[in-house]
Amino acid sequence: MTKETLYTMNTAFRGEYSVYGYTYGRGEKSACIVGALRGHEFQQLYICSILSKKLARLEEEGAIVSGKQILVIPSLNYSAMNASHKYWLSDDSDINRQFPGNPSGPATSRIAYATLETAKEYLYGIQFRSFYLQGQFIPHIRMLASEKEGTNLANLFGMPYVLMSEGRPYEAVTLAYNWQMAGTEVFSIYSGGTERIHEGYAETAVSAVLRFLSRMGIIKYNCQGGYISTVMNEEKMLSIKSDEAGFFRKYVGTNEEVTRGQKLADIIDPMTGNVISTVLAPTSGIIFFVHDNPMVFQNVVIYRMIRKMHK
């Protein structure tokens, strides 16, 4: 393992700030793996730490294929993480809304530019991303529908689902989109959480990356087969929203199969303790996402379901 300083700049309040990368193997720039871009992405950083440790062991054993190089960038915003803050400390900007970046721009734009310049030199890109909803979800890979030719490669990760999305307007300023536009084959891995560490989901994500690297001939690793991934359109999932605000008592978790009319959760009046809303499954299917905060606001997504396919 070689620690490298990928970018350094001076900041107004914290002096010198550097972005670090950890390189395994030498030769063709085969795979670049990026972790936390925000200060609350503890799960994403934790996954990188496990992956780095395993790659270091594989390198010691001579299991990085000769002529192949892997780069891991664990965090772009660790100063915010140290301060328990989500975004960049000085101006509250989001690094993952600054790509492709500007070498003469604000701090986060410069970091974005330097990161992309390094990452785009690699053949494959893997980013551990945080889900836009607060809660637990089934680990999966997400790709833009325009990248559908890459689903065969996505299946090599052996994760339960590969979600194809039409994308949202903000995608144009994210790392994944600009990385893909620069010519790298990019895969976004969602690992079941963000602010809370989930050991099982973290191991699933690490195993998926090692499986992919092995199948692409970058490492020598005896991995289990994983899942035969189900490829589906994200827009076809059903969102269930809360019709009241209060304490959220769930009865069903992620990856559980439910039937139409089954009770999923209760919303409880925080003042009286009475149930003010009962959430029922509108159709049969599999729970993909569930809200996991003790409180819920009105009209927010509390469940997402994969509808059961009827023959």
Short mmCIF file of C-alpha atoms in Angstrom, two decimals:
data_model
loop_
_atom_site.label_atom_id
_atom_site.label_comp_id
_atom_site.label_asym_id
_atom_site.label_seq_id
_atom_site.Cartn_x
_atom_site.Cartn_y
_atom_site.Cartn_z
CA MET A 1 0.00 0.00 0.00
CA THR A 2 1.20 3.50 -0.87
CA LYS A 3 -0.36 6.61 0.63
CA GLU A 4 -0.51 9.50 -1.83
CA THR A 5 -1.49 13.15 -1.49
CA LEU A 6 -3.87 13.70 -4.40
CA TYR A 7 -4.55 17.38 -3.74
CA THR A 8 -3.49 20.01 -1.21
CA MET A 9 -4.78 23.54 -0.57
CA ASN A 10 -4.76 26.15 2.15
CA THR A 11 -8.04 26.89 3.91
CA ALA A 12 -9.03 30.01 5.82
CA PHE A 13 -9.67 28.38 9.18
CA ARG A 14 -7.95 25.00 9.20
CA GLY A 15 -4.68 25.61 7.41
CA GLU A 16 -3.52 23.04 4.89
CA TYR A 17 -6.14 20.55 3.72
CA SER A 18 -5.21 17.45 1.71
CA VAL A 19 -7.10 14.70 -0.08
CA TYR A 20 -5.39 11.32 0.29
CA GLY A 21 -5.48 8.20 -1.81
CA TYR A 22 -4.23 4.69 -1.08
CA THR A 23 -2.76 2.71 -3.97
CA TYR A 24 -2.52 -1.08 -4.20
CA GLY A 25 -0.49 -2.70 -6.94
CA ARG A 26 1.33 -1.00 -9.79
CA GLY A 27 0.67 -0.68 -13.50
CA GLU A 28 -2.51 -0.11 -15.49
CA LYS A 29 -4.92 2.17 -13.66
CA SER A 30 -7.64 -0.43 -13.35
CA ALA A 31 -10.08 0.61 -10.61
CA CYS A 32 -10.67 3.73 -8.51
CA ILE A 33 -12.93 3.49 -5.45
CA VAL A 34 -14.35 6.61 -3.75
CA GLY A 35 -15.97 6.72 -0.31
CA ALA A 36 -17.44 9.57 1.74
CA LEU A 37 -18.04 12.93 0.03
CA ARG A 38 -20.04 14.33 2.94
CA GLY A 39 -19.44 14.62 6.66
CA HIS A 40 -22.29 12.32 7.67
CA GLU A 41 -21.39 9.38 5.40
CA PHE A 42 -19.98 7.16 8.12
CA GLN A 43 -21.14 3.92 6.48
CA GLN A 44 -19.36 4.83 3.25
CA LEU A 45 -16.10 5.64 5.06
CA TYR A 46 -16.37 2.49 7.14
CA ILE A 47 -16.73 0.36 4.01
CA CYS A 48 -13.60 1.94 2.55
CA SER A 49 -11.67 1.17 5.74
CA ILE A 50 -12.61 -2.52 5.56
CA LEU A 51 -11.88 -2.67 1.84
CA SER A 52 -8.49 -0.97 2.29
CA LYS A 53 -7.49 -3.47 4.95
CA LYS A 54 -8.43 -6.41 2.73
CA LEU A 55 -6.66 -4.97 -0.31
CA ALA A 56 -3.51 -4.43 1.77
CA ARG A 57 -3.58 -8.07 2.82
CA LEU A 58 -4.13 -9.22 -0.76
CA GLU A 59 -1.20 -7.09 -1.90
CA GLU A 60 1.05 -8.65 0.76
CA GLU A 61 0.01 -12.10 -0.47
CA GLY A 62 0.76 -11.19 -4.08
CA ALA A 63 -2.92 -11.37 -5.02
CA ILE A 64 -3.06 -8.04 -6.86
CA VAL A 65 -2.59 -9.11 -10.47
CA SER A 66 0.75 -7.99 -11.89
CA GLY A 67 0.42 -4.79 -13.90
CA LYS A 68 -2.85 -3.73 -12.23
CA GLN A 69 -3.38 -0.77 -9.92
CA ILE A 70 -6.26 0.06 -7.55
CA LEU A 71 -6.80 3.45 -5.92
CA VAL A 72 -9.00 3.99 -2.85
CA ILE A 73 -10.04 7.55 -1.88
CA PRO A 74 -11.77 7.09 1.49
CA SER A 75 -12.99 10.66 2.08
CA LEU A 76 -13.08 14.07 0.42
CA ASN A 77 -14.54 15.95 3.39
CA TYR A 78 -13.13 14.51 6.60
CA SER A 79 -12.92 17.94 8.28
CA ALA A 80 -16.73 18.17 8.24
CA MET A 81 -16.90 14.62 9.58
CA ASN A 82 -14.61 15.61 12.45
CA ALA A 83 -16.98 18.48 13.26
CA SER A 84 -20.19 16.42 12.94
CA HIS A 85 -21.29 18.54 9.98
CA LYS A 86 -22.76 17.30 6.71
CA TYR A 87 -21.25 19.80 4.26
CA TRP A 88 -18.08 21.84 3.84
CA LEU A 89 -17.50 23.84 7.03
CA SER A 90 -16.74 27.33 5.71
CA ASP A 91 -19.60 27.77 3.22
CA ASP A 92 -21.89 24.75 3.72
CA SER A 93 -21.41 23.65 0.11
CA ASP A 94 -21.85 20.06 -1.03
CA ILE A 95 -18.83 18.56 -2.81
CA ASN A 96 -21.11 16.16 -4.71
CA ARG A 97 -22.83 19.15 -6.34
CA GLN A 98 -19.59 20.73 -7.56
CA PHE A 99 -18.48 18.42 -10.37
CA PRO A 100 -16.77 18.63 -12.82
CA GLY A 101 -15.24 21.36 -10.68
CA ASN A 102 -13.12 24.42 -11.31
CA PRO A 103 -9.38 24.59 -10.46
CA SER A 104 -9.79 28.33 -9.72
CA GLY A 105 -13.14 28.12 -7.95
CA PRO A 106 -14.22 27.79 -4.31
CA ALA A 107 -12.67 25.10 -2.13
CA THR A 108 -15.21 22.35 -2.83
CA SER A 109 -15.08 23.05 -6.57
CA ARG A 110 -11.28 22.74 -6.52
CA ILE A 111 -11.49 19.47 -4.61
CA ALA A 112 -14.06 18.17 -7.10
CA TYR A 113 -11.86 19.12 -10.05
CA ALA A 114 -8.72 17.52 -8.61
CA THR A 115 -10.58 14.34 -7.67
CA LEU A 116 -12.14 13.93 -11.10
CA GLU A 117 -8.82 14.58 -12.84
CA THR A 118 -7.31 11.69 -10.87
CA ALA A 119 -10.29 9.33 -10.99
CA LYS A 120 -10.97 9.63 -14.73
CA GLU A 121 -7.61 7.99 -15.49
CA TYR A 122 -8.98 4.66 -14.24
CA LEU A 123 -10.83 2.09 -16.33
CA TYR A 124 -13.50 1.32 -13.71
CA GLY A 125 -14.93 3.60 -11.06
CA ILE A 126 -16.84 2.58 -7.93
CA GLN A 127 -18.47 5.09 -5.61
CA PHE A 128 -20.10 4.31 -2.27
CA ARG A 129 -23.04 6.69 -2.21
CA SER A 130 -25.57 7.73 0.40
CA PHE A 131 -29.30 7.30 -0.22
CA TYR A 132 -31.35 10.50 -0.53
CA LEU A 133 -33.96 9.14 1.92
CA GLN A 134 -33.24 8.69 5.65
CA GLY A 135 -33.56 5.00 6.50
CA GLN A 136 -32.56 1.43 5.70
CA PHE A 137 -32.69 -0.07 2.21
CA ILE A 138 -31.64 -3.19 0.35
CA PRO A 139 -28.01 -2.84 -0.86
CA HIS A 140 -27.93 -2.25 -4.59
CA ILE A 141 -26.12 -0.75 -7.56
CA ARG A 142 -27.63 2.24 -9.29
CA MET A 143 -26.96 3.26 -12.87
CA LEU A 144 -28.47 5.83 -15.21
CA ALA A 145 -30.78 4.38 -17.85
CA SER A 146 -28.45 5.82 -20.50
CA GLU A 147 -25.78 3.41 -19.23
CA LYS A 148 -27.88 0.25 -19.69
CA GLU A 149 -25.17 -1.37 -21.81
CA GLY A 150 -23.14 -1.56 -18.58
CA THR A 151 -25.64 -3.76 -16.74
CA ASN A 152 -23.77 -6.92 -17.71
CA LEU A 153 -20.73 -5.60 -15.85
CA ALA A 154 -22.92 -4.45 -12.94
CA ASN A 155 -24.19 -8.02 -12.57
CA LEU A 156 -20.62 -9.12 -11.83
CA PHE A 157 -20.84 -7.44 -8.40
CA GLY A 158 -23.41 -10.06 -7.42
CA MET A 159 -25.61 -7.60 -5.51
CA PRO A 160 -29.37 -8.26 -5.12
CA TYR A 161 -30.53 -5.42 -7.39
CA VAL A 162 -29.27 -3.19 -10.18
CA LEU A 163 -31.54 -0.13 -10.38
CA MET A 164 -31.79 1.82 -13.61
CA SER A 165 -32.84 5.45 -13.15
CA GLU A 166 -33.83 8.16 -15.62
CA GLY A 167 -31.85 10.50 -13.40
CA ARG A 168 -32.68 13.84 -11.83
CA PRO A 169 -31.51 17.34 -12.85
CA TYR A 170 -28.86 17.49 -10.12
CA GLU A 171 -27.13 14.37 -11.53
CA ALA A 172 -25.29 16.65 -13.98
CA VAL A 173 -23.13 18.07 -11.15
CA THR A 174 -22.38 14.81 -9.31
CA LEU A 175 -19.19 12.75 -9.34
CA ALA A 176 -20.80 9.63 -10.82
CA TYR A 177 -22.28 11.47 -13.83
CA ASN A 178 -19.17 13.45 -14.69
CA TRP A 179 -16.92 10.47 -14.09
CA GLN A 180 -19.01 8.48 -16.56
CA MET A 181 -18.94 11.35 -19.08
CA ALA A 182 -15.12 11.40 -18.81
CA GLY A 183 -14.97 7.83 -20.12
CA THR A 184 -14.76 5.65 -16.99
CA GLU A 185 -17.22 2.78 -16.47
CA VAL A 186 -18.82 3.90 -13.19
CA PHE A 187 -20.92 1.98 -10.65
CA SER A 188 -22.69 3.57 -7.66
CA ILE A 189 -23.05 1.21 -4.71
CA TYR A 190 -25.68 1.93 -2.06
CA SER A 191 -24.85 -0.02 1.05
CA GLY A 192 -27.91 0.06 3.28
CA GLY A 193 -27.35 3.20 5.33
CA THR A 194 -25.46 6.44 5.83
CA GLU A 195 -25.12 7.88 9.34
CA ARG A 196 -25.34 4.54 11.14
CA ILE A 197 -22.82 1.76 10.55
CA HIS A 198 -24.46 -1.49 9.47
CA GLU A 199 -21.84 -4.23 9.67
CA GLY A 200 -23.73 -6.76 7.58
CA TYR A 201 -24.45 -4.36 4.74
CA ALA A 202 -20.85 -3.10 4.84
CA GLU A 203 -19.54 -6.65 4.40
CA THR A 204 -21.99 -7.14 1.51
CA ALA A 205 -20.59 -4.04 -0.23
CA VAL A 206 -16.95 -5.05 0.33
CA SER A 207 -17.59 -8.59 -0.91
CA ALA A 208 -19.32 -7.18 -3.99
CA VAL A 209 -16.32 -5.00 -4.88
CA LEU A 210 -13.83 -7.83 -4.35
CA ARG A 211 -16.03 -10.10 -6.44
CA PHE A 212 -16.07 -7.57 -9.28
CA LEU A 213 -12.31 -6.95 -9.12
CA SER A 214 -11.72 -10.70 -9.19
CA ARG A 215 -14.02 -11.29 -12.14
CA MET A 216 -12.40 -8.43 -14.06
CA GLY A 217 -8.95 -9.99 -13.57
CA ILE A 218 -7.62 -7.25 -11.29
CA ILE A 219 -7.16 -9.34 -8.14
CA LYS A 220 -6.87 -13.03 -7.34
CA TYR A 221 -9.61 -13.67 -4.83
CA ASN A 222 -11.73 -16.72 -4.10
CA CYS A 223 -15.13 -15.12 -3.69
CA GLN A 224 -18.58 -16.61 -3.29
CA GLY A 225 -21.00 -16.24 -6.15
CA GLY A 226 -23.28 -13.63 -4.60
CA TYR A 227 -26.70 -12.92 -6.12
CA ILE A 228 -27.98 -13.15 -9.64
CA SER A 229 -28.87 -9.46 -9.79
CA THR A 230 -32.39 -8.35 -10.64
CA VAL A 231 -32.28 -5.39 -13.04
CA MET A 232 -35.23 -3.06 -12.61
CA ASN A 233 -36.36 0.49 -13.30
CA GLU A 234 -36.22 2.65 -10.17
CA GLU A 235 -39.21 4.70 -11.31
CA LYS A 236 -41.44 1.60 -11.19
CA MET A 237 -41.03 1.25 -7.43
CA LEU A 238 -43.98 2.29 -5.27
CA SER A 239 -43.49 5.02 -2.66
CA ILE A 240 -45.67 5.02 0.46
CA LYS A 241 -45.96 8.34 2.29
CA SER A 242 -47.07 9.22 5.80
CA ASP A 243 -50.43 10.96 6.15
CA GLU A 244 -49.75 12.12 9.72
CA ALA A 245 -46.78 13.24 11.84
CA GLY A 246 -45.73 11.49 15.05
CA PHE A 247 -43.78 8.55 16.45
CA PHE A 248 -43.07 5.90 13.82
CA ARG A 249 -43.56 2.29 14.89
CA LYS A 250 -42.62 -0.09 12.09
CA TYR A 251 -43.64 -3.75 11.92
CA VAL A 252 -41.92 -4.68 8.66
CA GLY A 253 -38.28 -4.16 7.64
CA THR A 254 -36.31 -4.20 4.42
CA ASN A 255 -36.24 -7.23 2.14
CA GLU A 256 -39.44 -8.62 3.68
CA GLU A 257 -42.22 -9.85 1.45
CA VAL A 258 -45.65 -8.39 2.25
CA THR A 259 -49.18 -8.88 0.97
CA ARG A 260 -51.79 -6.31 0.05
CA GLY A 261 -53.50 -4.90 3.14
CA GLN A 262 -50.79 -6.07 5.56
CA LYS A 263 -49.98 -3.66 8.40
CA LEU A 264 -46.59 -2.05 7.85
CA ALA A 265 -46.46 0.59 10.59
CA ASP A 266 -48.36 2.78 13.02
CA ILE A 267 -47.96 6.53 13.49
CA ILE A 268 -48.56 7.52 17.11
CA ASP A 269 -49.61 10.88 18.52
CA PRO A 270 -46.57 11.97 20.61
CA MET A 271 -48.81 13.80 23.10
CA THR A 272 -51.54 11.21 23.75
CA GLY A 273 -49.88 7.92 22.72
CA ASN A 274 -52.85 7.06 20.53
CA VAL A 275 -52.46 5.54 17.06
CA ILE A 276 -53.49 8.27 14.61
CA SER A 277 -52.60 6.44 11.40
CA THR A 278 -52.08 2.82 10.36
CA VAL A 279 -49.94 2.24 7.28
CA LEU A 280 -51.11 -0.68 5.12
CA ALA A 281 -49.42 -2.24 2.11
CA PRO A 282 -51.28 -0.97 -1.00
CA THR A 283 -50.15 -4.02 -2.98
CA SER A 284 -48.11 -7.20 -2.61
CA GLY A 285 -44.36 -7.00 -2.99
CA ILE A 286 -40.96 -6.66 -1.29
CA ILE A 287 -39.98 -3.82 1.02
CA PHE A 288 -36.99 -2.03 -0.52
CA PHE A 289 -36.71 0.97 1.82
CA VAL A 290 -38.01 1.81 5.29
CA HIS A 291 -37.79 5.04 7.28
CA ASP A 292 -35.82 4.44 10.47
CA ASN A 293 -36.07 7.62 12.55
CA PRO A 294 -38.24 7.49 15.70
CA MET A 295 -40.29 10.44 14.45
CA VAL A 296 -41.88 10.97 11.06
CA PHE A 297 -43.24 14.13 9.44
CA GLN A 298 -46.40 14.31 7.38
CA ASN A 299 -46.21 13.49 3.67
CA VAL A 300 -42.70 11.99 3.65
CA VAL A 301 -41.69 8.65 2.11
CA ILE A 302 -41.68 5.97 4.82
CA TYR A 303 -41.60 2.87 2.61
CA ARG A 304 -40.61 2.02 -0.94
CA MET A 305 -41.85 -1.24 -2.39
CA ILE A 306 -40.95 -3.47 -5.28
CA ARG A 307 -44.31 -4.51 -6.65
CA LYS A 308 -44.91 -8.21 -7.04
CA MET A 309 -45.00 -9.18 -10.68
CA HIS A 310 -48.27 -10.90 -11.55
CA LYS A 311 -48.24 -13.45 -14.32
#
